[in-house]
Short mmCIF file of N, CA and C and ligand atoms in Angstrom, two decimals:
data_model
loop_
_atom_site.label_atom_id
_atom_site.label_comp_id
_atom_site.label_asym_id
_atom_site.label_seq_id
_atom_site.Cartn_x
_atom_site.Cartn_y
_atom_site.Cartn_z
N UNK F 1 22.77 -84.69 -169.63
CA UNK F 1 21.63 -84.83 -170.72
C UNK F 1 20.32 -85.27 -170.07
N UNK F 2 19.28 -84.94 -170.54
CA UNK F 2 18.03 -85.33 -170.06
C UNK F 2 17.04 -85.67 -171.19
N UNK F 3 16.07 -86.62 -171.05
CA UNK F 3 15.07 -86.97 -172.03
C UNK F 3 13.82 -87.25 -171.23
N UNK F 4 12.76 -86.85 -171.95
CA UNK F 4 11.42 -87.14 -171.40
C UNK F 4 10.34 -87.48 -172.39
N UNK F 5 9.38 -88.15 -172.17
CA UNK F 5 8.30 -88.53 -173.06
C UNK F 5 7.07 -88.40 -172.39
N UNK F 6 6.02 -87.92 -173.10
CA UNK F 6 4.62 -87.83 -172.56
C UNK F 6 3.58 -88.27 -173.70
N UNK F 7 2.56 -88.90 -173.30
CA UNK F 7 1.47 -89.21 -174.20
C UNK F 7 0.71 -87.94 -174.50
N UNK F 8 0.03 -87.93 -175.68
CA UNK F 8 -0.85 -86.84 -176.00
C UNK F 8 -2.27 -87.33 -175.94
N UNK F 9 -3.23 -86.50 -175.54
CA UNK F 9 -4.64 -86.84 -175.53
C UNK F 9 -5.42 -85.57 -175.98
N UNK F 10 -6.57 -85.86 -176.59
CA UNK F 10 -7.50 -84.77 -177.01
C UNK F 10 -7.94 -83.97 -175.74
N UNK F 11 -8.03 -82.68 -175.88
CA UNK F 11 -8.71 -81.84 -174.89
C UNK F 11 -7.94 -81.46 -173.73
N UNK F 12 -6.58 -81.95 -173.73
CA UNK F 12 -5.63 -81.63 -172.66
C UNK F 12 -5.00 -80.28 -172.83
N UNK F 13 -4.61 -79.58 -171.85
CA UNK F 13 -3.74 -78.33 -172.05
C UNK F 13 -2.40 -78.75 -172.44
N UNK F 14 -1.80 -78.10 -173.41
CA UNK F 14 -0.47 -78.47 -173.92
C UNK F 14 0.53 -77.46 -173.46
N UNK F 15 1.23 -77.79 -172.43
CA UNK F 15 2.26 -76.96 -171.72
C UNK F 15 3.62 -77.39 -172.35
N UNK F 16 4.36 -76.62 -173.00
CA UNK F 16 5.65 -76.81 -173.54
C UNK F 16 6.61 -75.66 -173.14
N UNK F 17 7.70 -75.97 -172.49
CA UNK F 17 8.68 -74.96 -172.08
C UNK F 17 8.14 -73.78 -171.37
N UNK F 18 7.19 -74.21 -170.48
CA UNK F 18 6.53 -73.22 -169.54
C UNK F 18 5.50 -72.33 -170.17
N UNK F 19 5.04 -72.65 -171.48
CA UNK F 19 4.12 -71.90 -172.20
C UNK F 19 2.98 -72.72 -172.60
N UNK F 20 1.74 -72.19 -172.47
CA UNK F 20 0.48 -72.95 -172.94
C UNK F 20 0.41 -72.73 -174.42
N UNK F 21 0.48 -73.76 -175.10
CA UNK F 21 0.45 -73.78 -176.64
C UNK F 21 -0.78 -74.25 -177.09
N UNK F 22 -1.63 -73.46 -177.82
CA UNK F 22 -3.01 -73.75 -178.39
C UNK F 22 -2.83 -74.96 -179.21
N UNK F 23 -3.59 -75.98 -178.96
CA UNK F 23 -3.59 -77.30 -179.82
C UNK F 23 -4.77 -78.02 -179.32
N UNK F 24 -5.22 -78.85 -180.27
CA UNK F 24 -6.39 -79.77 -179.99
C UNK F 24 -6.05 -80.91 -179.04
N UNK F 25 -4.71 -81.12 -178.88
CA UNK F 25 -4.34 -82.20 -177.99
C UNK F 25 -3.34 -81.67 -176.94
N UNK F 26 -3.07 -82.33 -175.96
CA UNK F 26 -2.06 -81.91 -174.92
C UNK F 26 -1.42 -83.09 -174.29
N UNK F 27 -0.40 -82.92 -173.57
CA UNK F 27 0.29 -83.97 -172.98
C UNK F 27 -0.28 -84.42 -171.62
N UNK F 28 -0.24 -85.67 -171.37
CA UNK F 28 -0.89 -86.26 -170.08
C UNK F 28 0.22 -86.58 -169.12
N UNK F 29 -0.10 -86.44 -167.81
CA UNK F 29 0.98 -86.70 -166.86
C UNK F 29 0.39 -86.39 -165.51
N UNK F 30 1.24 -86.65 -164.48
CA UNK F 30 0.88 -86.36 -163.05
C UNK F 30 0.95 -84.87 -162.86
N UNK F 31 1.95 -84.21 -163.41
CA UNK F 31 2.17 -82.71 -163.28
C UNK F 31 1.39 -82.10 -164.52
N UNK F 32 1.85 -80.87 -164.88
CA UNK F 32 1.25 -80.30 -166.13
C UNK F 32 1.83 -80.91 -167.35
N UNK F 33 2.74 -81.92 -167.18
CA UNK F 33 3.31 -82.79 -168.17
C UNK F 33 4.12 -81.92 -169.28
N UNK F 34 4.86 -81.01 -168.80
CA UNK F 34 5.68 -80.08 -169.69
C UNK F 34 6.93 -80.94 -169.88
N UNK F 35 6.91 -81.47 -171.09
CA UNK F 35 8.08 -82.50 -171.50
C UNK F 35 9.41 -81.76 -171.65
N UNK F 36 9.44 -80.51 -172.12
CA UNK F 36 10.64 -79.79 -172.36
C UNK F 36 11.19 -79.40 -170.94
N UNK F 37 10.35 -78.91 -170.06
CA UNK F 37 10.97 -78.49 -168.72
C UNK F 37 11.44 -79.79 -167.97
N UNK F 38 10.77 -80.85 -168.10
CA UNK F 38 11.08 -82.07 -167.39
C UNK F 38 12.56 -82.49 -167.98
N UNK F 39 12.71 -82.44 -169.29
CA UNK F 39 14.00 -82.89 -169.92
C UNK F 39 15.13 -81.99 -169.36
N UNK F 40 14.86 -80.66 -169.25
CA UNK F 40 15.84 -79.66 -168.72
C UNK F 40 16.11 -80.05 -167.19
N UNK F 41 15.12 -80.26 -166.45
CA UNK F 41 15.32 -80.70 -165.04
C UNK F 41 16.18 -81.83 -164.98
N UNK F 42 15.92 -82.85 -165.73
CA UNK F 42 16.68 -84.07 -165.75
C UNK F 42 18.10 -83.85 -166.13
N UNK F 43 18.36 -82.94 -167.12
CA UNK F 43 19.63 -82.67 -167.50
C UNK F 43 20.43 -81.93 -166.43
N UNK F 44 19.78 -81.10 -165.79
CA UNK F 44 20.52 -80.32 -164.64
C UNK F 44 20.82 -81.25 -163.51
N UNK F 45 19.91 -82.12 -163.10
CA UNK F 45 20.15 -82.99 -162.04
C UNK F 45 21.20 -83.96 -162.40
N UNK F 46 21.20 -84.49 -163.68
CA UNK F 46 22.25 -85.41 -164.02
C UNK F 46 23.67 -84.85 -164.07
N UNK F 47 23.71 -83.54 -164.53
CA UNK F 47 25.05 -82.94 -164.61
C UNK F 47 25.60 -82.73 -163.18
N UNK F 48 24.76 -82.52 -162.30
CA UNK F 48 25.22 -82.44 -160.83
C UNK F 48 25.21 -83.82 -160.09
N UNK F 49 25.00 -84.88 -160.81
CA UNK F 49 24.94 -86.21 -160.31
C UNK F 49 24.00 -86.35 -159.02
N UNK F 50 22.74 -85.76 -159.34
CA UNK F 50 21.69 -85.73 -158.31
C UNK F 50 20.54 -86.71 -158.69
N UNK F 51 20.76 -87.60 -159.48
CA UNK F 51 19.74 -88.57 -159.85
C UNK F 51 18.91 -87.99 -160.90
N UNK F 52 17.52 -88.28 -160.95
CA UNK F 52 16.69 -87.70 -161.94
C UNK F 52 15.46 -87.19 -161.30
N UNK F 53 14.58 -86.62 -162.21
CA UNK F 53 13.38 -85.85 -161.77
C UNK F 53 12.45 -86.81 -160.86
N UNK F 54 12.36 -88.01 -161.25
CA UNK F 54 11.49 -88.90 -160.48
C UNK F 54 11.91 -89.20 -159.06
N UNK F 55 13.13 -89.06 -158.83
CA UNK F 55 13.78 -89.22 -157.44
C UNK F 55 13.27 -88.02 -156.60
N UNK F 56 13.36 -86.77 -157.16
CA UNK F 56 13.11 -85.59 -156.33
C UNK F 56 11.62 -85.23 -156.38
N UNK F 57 10.87 -85.50 -157.43
CA UNK F 57 9.53 -85.08 -157.59
C UNK F 57 8.66 -86.31 -157.99
N UNK F 58 8.49 -87.33 -157.11
CA UNK F 58 7.88 -88.61 -157.48
C UNK F 58 6.38 -88.33 -158.05
N UNK F 59 5.98 -89.20 -159.00
CA UNK F 59 4.66 -88.96 -159.53
C UNK F 59 3.66 -89.70 -158.73
N UNK F 60 4.07 -90.34 -157.54
CA UNK F 60 3.23 -90.95 -156.56
C UNK F 60 2.91 -89.90 -155.40
N UNK F 61 3.57 -88.73 -155.43
CA UNK F 61 3.37 -87.83 -154.31
C UNK F 61 2.33 -86.75 -154.86
N UNK F 62 1.22 -86.66 -154.04
CA UNK F 62 0.07 -85.93 -154.30
C UNK F 62 0.51 -84.44 -154.40
N UNK F 63 1.53 -84.05 -153.83
CA UNK F 63 2.06 -82.63 -153.77
C UNK F 63 2.34 -82.22 -155.22
N UNK F 64 2.69 -83.06 -156.15
CA UNK F 64 3.03 -82.68 -157.40
C UNK F 64 1.95 -82.92 -158.44
N UNK F 65 0.73 -83.25 -157.94
CA UNK F 65 -0.33 -83.45 -158.91
C UNK F 65 -0.79 -82.04 -159.51
N UNK F 66 -0.70 -82.12 -160.85
CA UNK F 66 -1.06 -80.87 -161.68
C UNK F 66 -0.19 -79.66 -161.46
N UNK F 67 0.99 -79.99 -160.84
CA UNK F 67 1.83 -78.86 -160.54
C UNK F 67 2.41 -78.09 -161.82
N UNK F 68 2.56 -76.88 -161.76
CA UNK F 68 3.24 -76.14 -162.78
C UNK F 68 4.73 -76.54 -162.86
N UNK F 69 5.21 -77.06 -163.99
CA UNK F 69 6.59 -77.60 -164.04
C UNK F 69 7.63 -76.43 -163.90
N UNK F 70 7.18 -75.18 -164.06
CA UNK F 70 8.13 -74.03 -163.78
C UNK F 70 8.52 -74.03 -162.27
N UNK F 71 7.62 -74.46 -161.45
CA UNK F 71 7.98 -74.65 -159.92
C UNK F 71 8.98 -75.82 -159.87
N UNK F 72 8.85 -76.95 -160.63
CA UNK F 72 9.80 -77.96 -160.46
C UNK F 72 11.15 -77.53 -161.02
N UNK F 73 11.17 -76.63 -162.10
CA UNK F 73 12.49 -76.11 -162.70
C UNK F 73 13.22 -75.19 -161.52
N UNK F 74 12.37 -74.42 -160.95
CA UNK F 74 12.93 -73.53 -159.93
C UNK F 74 13.41 -74.35 -158.66
N UNK F 75 12.77 -75.46 -158.35
CA UNK F 75 13.18 -76.37 -157.28
C UNK F 75 14.48 -77.02 -157.64
N UNK F 76 14.60 -77.39 -158.91
CA UNK F 76 15.73 -78.04 -159.47
C UNK F 76 16.88 -77.11 -159.39
N UNK F 77 16.72 -75.90 -159.76
CA UNK F 77 17.84 -74.79 -159.68
C UNK F 77 18.27 -74.64 -158.20
N UNK F 78 17.32 -74.78 -157.23
CA UNK F 78 17.76 -74.67 -155.87
C UNK F 78 18.55 -75.83 -155.42
N UNK F 79 18.16 -77.09 -155.93
CA UNK F 79 18.91 -78.23 -155.62
C UNK F 79 20.36 -78.22 -156.14
N UNK F 80 20.60 -77.72 -157.38
CA UNK F 80 21.98 -77.74 -157.78
C UNK F 80 22.68 -76.54 -157.20
N UNK F 81 22.00 -75.42 -156.83
CA UNK F 81 22.63 -74.35 -156.09
C UNK F 81 23.20 -74.85 -154.66
N UNK F 82 22.45 -75.79 -154.15
CA UNK F 82 22.97 -76.23 -152.83
C UNK F 82 24.30 -76.95 -153.08
N UNK F 83 24.52 -77.43 -154.26
CA UNK F 83 25.87 -78.08 -154.58
C UNK F 83 26.85 -76.99 -155.24
N UNK F 84 26.46 -75.80 -155.18
CA UNK F 84 27.20 -74.72 -155.70
C UNK F 84 27.34 -74.69 -157.18
N UNK F 85 26.34 -75.28 -157.86
CA UNK F 85 26.34 -75.30 -159.25
C UNK F 85 25.43 -74.23 -159.92
N UNK F 86 25.69 -73.70 -160.99
CA UNK F 86 24.77 -72.81 -161.80
C UNK F 86 24.73 -73.25 -163.24
N UNK F 87 23.64 -73.01 -163.91
CA UNK F 87 23.54 -73.28 -165.38
C UNK F 87 24.27 -72.24 -166.21
N UNK F 88 25.09 -72.73 -167.09
CA UNK F 88 25.92 -71.86 -168.10
C UNK F 88 25.01 -71.70 -169.30
N UNK F 89 24.60 -72.81 -169.84
CA UNK F 89 23.65 -72.72 -171.18
C UNK F 89 23.01 -74.11 -171.32
N UNK F 90 21.99 -74.02 -172.22
CA UNK F 90 21.10 -75.15 -172.31
C UNK F 90 20.88 -75.34 -173.89
N UNK F 91 21.03 -76.64 -174.40
CA UNK F 91 20.55 -76.88 -175.65
C UNK F 91 19.34 -77.87 -175.64
N UNK F 92 18.39 -77.72 -176.44
CA UNK F 92 17.32 -78.70 -176.25
C UNK F 92 16.62 -78.89 -177.65
N UNK F 93 15.94 -80.05 -177.72
CA UNK F 93 15.16 -80.33 -178.96
C UNK F 93 13.86 -80.97 -178.68
N UNK F 94 12.75 -80.40 -179.18
CA UNK F 94 11.41 -81.00 -179.08
C UNK F 94 11.12 -81.82 -180.21
N UNK F 95 10.58 -83.01 -180.08
CA UNK F 95 10.16 -83.87 -181.12
C UNK F 95 8.62 -84.04 -181.16
N UNK F 96 7.98 -83.35 -182.14
CA UNK F 96 6.50 -83.48 -182.20
C UNK F 96 6.11 -83.11 -183.58
N UNK F 97 4.91 -83.75 -183.99
CA UNK F 97 4.54 -83.62 -185.33
C UNK F 97 3.74 -82.28 -185.47
N UNK F 98 2.97 -81.87 -184.51
CA UNK F 98 2.18 -80.63 -184.51
C UNK F 98 1.91 -80.07 -183.22
N UNK F 99 1.70 -78.91 -182.91
CA UNK F 99 1.65 -77.73 -183.98
C UNK F 99 3.10 -77.27 -184.21
N UNK F 100 3.14 -76.17 -185.07
CA UNK F 100 4.47 -75.61 -185.29
C UNK F 100 4.92 -74.79 -184.06
N UNK F 101 6.11 -75.11 -183.66
CA UNK F 101 6.54 -74.59 -182.30
C UNK F 101 7.39 -73.30 -182.45
N UNK F 102 7.93 -73.06 -183.57
CA UNK F 102 8.78 -71.90 -183.78
C UNK F 102 8.25 -70.54 -183.24
N UNK F 103 6.95 -70.22 -183.45
CA UNK F 103 6.45 -68.94 -182.90
C UNK F 103 6.58 -68.78 -181.37
N UNK F 104 6.55 -69.97 -180.62
CA UNK F 104 6.47 -70.02 -179.24
C UNK F 104 7.80 -70.05 -178.53
N UNK F 105 8.94 -70.18 -179.32
CA UNK F 105 10.20 -70.33 -178.78
C UNK F 105 10.67 -69.16 -177.96
N UNK F 106 10.40 -67.78 -178.42
CA UNK F 106 10.88 -66.71 -177.60
C UNK F 106 10.27 -66.72 -176.19
N UNK F 107 8.92 -67.11 -176.15
CA UNK F 107 8.23 -67.12 -174.87
C UNK F 107 8.80 -68.19 -173.99
N UNK F 108 9.04 -69.38 -174.54
CA UNK F 108 9.65 -70.43 -173.81
C UNK F 108 11.05 -70.14 -173.20
N UNK F 109 11.80 -69.42 -174.04
CA UNK F 109 13.22 -69.03 -173.61
C UNK F 109 13.05 -68.11 -172.43
N UNK F 110 11.96 -67.19 -172.48
CA UNK F 110 11.76 -66.21 -171.48
C UNK F 110 11.35 -66.84 -170.16
N UNK F 111 10.50 -67.80 -170.32
CA UNK F 111 9.95 -68.55 -169.14
C UNK F 111 11.15 -69.28 -168.39
N UNK F 112 11.93 -69.96 -169.13
CA UNK F 112 13.02 -70.77 -168.66
C UNK F 112 14.04 -69.90 -168.06
N UNK F 113 14.35 -68.74 -168.79
CA UNK F 113 15.34 -67.85 -168.21
C UNK F 113 14.98 -67.25 -166.92
N UNK F 114 13.65 -67.01 -166.76
CA UNK F 114 13.24 -66.30 -165.48
C UNK F 114 13.21 -67.32 -164.41
N UNK F 115 12.97 -68.55 -164.68
CA UNK F 115 13.08 -69.67 -163.58
C UNK F 115 14.56 -69.78 -163.09
N UNK F 116 15.47 -69.75 -164.16
CA UNK F 116 16.91 -70.03 -163.82
C UNK F 116 17.68 -68.82 -163.60
N UNK F 117 17.26 -67.67 -163.73
CA UNK F 117 18.02 -66.49 -163.59
C UNK F 117 19.26 -66.34 -164.50
N UNK F 118 18.98 -66.80 -165.79
CA UNK F 118 20.08 -66.77 -166.86
C UNK F 118 19.50 -65.93 -167.92
N UNK F 119 20.25 -65.64 -169.00
CA UNK F 119 19.81 -64.84 -170.10
C UNK F 119 19.19 -65.76 -171.13
N UNK F 120 18.15 -65.35 -171.85
CA UNK F 120 17.55 -66.02 -173.01
C UNK F 120 18.58 -66.48 -174.02
N UNK F 121 19.58 -65.74 -174.10
CA UNK F 121 20.61 -66.00 -175.08
C UNK F 121 21.40 -67.36 -174.80
N UNK F 122 21.22 -67.75 -173.58
CA UNK F 122 21.98 -69.02 -173.19
C UNK F 122 20.96 -70.27 -173.28
N UNK F 123 19.78 -70.13 -173.82
CA UNK F 123 18.81 -71.11 -173.96
C UNK F 123 18.44 -71.42 -175.42
N UNK F 124 18.84 -72.59 -175.89
CA UNK F 124 18.63 -73.02 -177.28
C UNK F 124 17.38 -74.00 -177.21
N UNK F 125 16.38 -73.80 -178.00
CA UNK F 125 15.33 -74.63 -178.14
C UNK F 125 15.05 -74.95 -179.60
N UNK F 126 15.18 -76.13 -179.97
CA UNK F 126 14.99 -76.47 -181.35
C UNK F 126 13.78 -77.43 -181.41
N UNK F 127 13.21 -77.56 -182.61
CA UNK F 127 12.04 -78.63 -182.78
C UNK F 127 12.12 -79.25 -184.05
N UNK F 128 11.68 -80.48 -184.09
CA UNK F 128 11.62 -81.40 -185.31
C UNK F 128 10.40 -82.19 -185.24
N UNK F 129 9.97 -82.55 -186.41
CA UNK F 129 8.98 -83.53 -186.61
C UNK F 129 9.72 -84.90 -186.74
N UNK F 130 8.97 -85.96 -186.83
CA UNK F 130 9.62 -87.19 -187.23
C UNK F 130 9.13 -87.61 -188.59
N UNK F 131 8.71 -86.56 -189.48
CA UNK F 131 8.38 -86.89 -190.80
C UNK F 131 7.14 -87.97 -190.80
N UNK F 132 6.27 -87.76 -189.86
CA UNK F 132 5.08 -88.68 -189.66
C UNK F 132 5.43 -90.09 -189.30
N UNK F 133 6.68 -90.34 -188.97
CA UNK F 133 6.98 -91.73 -188.63
C UNK F 133 6.85 -91.94 -187.04
N UNK F 134 6.40 -93.13 -186.62
CA UNK F 134 6.44 -93.58 -185.27
C UNK F 134 5.36 -92.88 -184.41
N UNK F 135 5.44 -93.05 -183.15
CA UNK F 135 4.41 -92.51 -182.21
C UNK F 135 4.32 -90.99 -182.21
N UNK F 136 5.47 -90.39 -182.42
CA UNK F 136 5.55 -88.86 -182.56
C UNK F 136 4.85 -88.48 -183.90
N UNK F 137 5.06 -89.17 -184.88
CA UNK F 137 4.53 -88.90 -186.13
C UNK F 137 2.99 -89.05 -186.18
N UNK F 138 2.49 -90.03 -185.39
CA UNK F 138 1.04 -90.26 -185.31
C UNK F 138 0.38 -89.38 -184.30
N UNK F 139 1.16 -88.43 -183.68
CA UNK F 139 0.64 -87.50 -182.57
C UNK F 139 0.14 -88.20 -181.41
N UNK F 140 0.78 -89.41 -181.09
CA UNK F 140 0.38 -90.09 -179.86
C UNK F 140 1.22 -89.65 -178.69
N UNK F 141 2.35 -88.95 -179.02
CA UNK F 141 3.31 -88.65 -177.93
C UNK F 141 4.21 -87.51 -178.41
N UNK F 142 4.94 -87.03 -177.42
CA UNK F 142 5.93 -85.92 -177.58
C UNK F 142 7.25 -86.29 -176.80
N UNK F 143 8.37 -85.89 -177.34
CA UNK F 143 9.64 -86.26 -176.79
C UNK F 143 10.41 -84.96 -176.64
N UNK F 144 11.25 -84.87 -175.56
CA UNK F 144 12.13 -83.63 -175.48
C UNK F 144 13.45 -84.16 -175.03
N UNK F 145 14.57 -83.59 -175.60
CA UNK F 145 15.94 -83.85 -175.17
C UNK F 145 16.57 -82.58 -174.82
N UNK F 146 17.45 -82.58 -173.72
CA UNK F 146 18.06 -81.36 -173.35
C UNK F 146 19.48 -81.72 -172.85
N UNK F 147 20.35 -80.94 -173.14
CA UNK F 147 21.75 -80.86 -172.67
C UNK F 147 22.10 -79.61 -171.89
N UNK F 148 22.64 -79.76 -170.68
CA UNK F 148 22.90 -78.51 -169.86
C UNK F 148 24.33 -78.47 -169.41
N UNK F 149 24.96 -77.35 -169.46
CA UNK F 149 26.28 -77.21 -169.00
C UNK F 149 26.16 -76.48 -167.70
N UNK F 150 26.74 -77.07 -166.62
CA UNK F 150 26.80 -76.44 -165.30
C UNK F 150 28.25 -75.96 -164.98
N UNK F 151 28.35 -74.98 -164.23
CA UNK F 151 29.65 -74.70 -163.63
C UNK F 151 29.56 -74.47 -162.10
N UNK F 152 30.61 -74.86 -161.49
CA UNK F 152 30.61 -74.86 -160.02
C UNK F 152 31.16 -73.51 -159.44
ZN1 LIG Y 1 7.69 -85.57 -167.75
#
């Protein structure tokens, strides 16, 4: 399982699941701050007992500044492949108040599928608001959870 959090700021690009989502705010971070791809990377690394995303792609390393998280996802796939693992399927959930994510889910599935070399049918992406409660409800931040099944 993996979880990730990012703050939201006005005028930033909002990358989610490898897709640029039009919105007046976007996530901040050292990379492109794609909270969903980061949660999926963390879940893959965790299932292979390879630590977490911060161990492999530290935010103190200039090499990862502004990096497209699809590159991190591909690198993560290579790391688990070294241990002879592959992804069977993914379930995930995005928590954000706005915008509506449903129309972008097919594109996100496509982006993730092409990074991992699996079918879009094996990639579940769900989304929920927090009914305006808490930091997600106030649009101060975004959260993603992911669960990944690996096979050796
Ligand atoms: Zn992140």
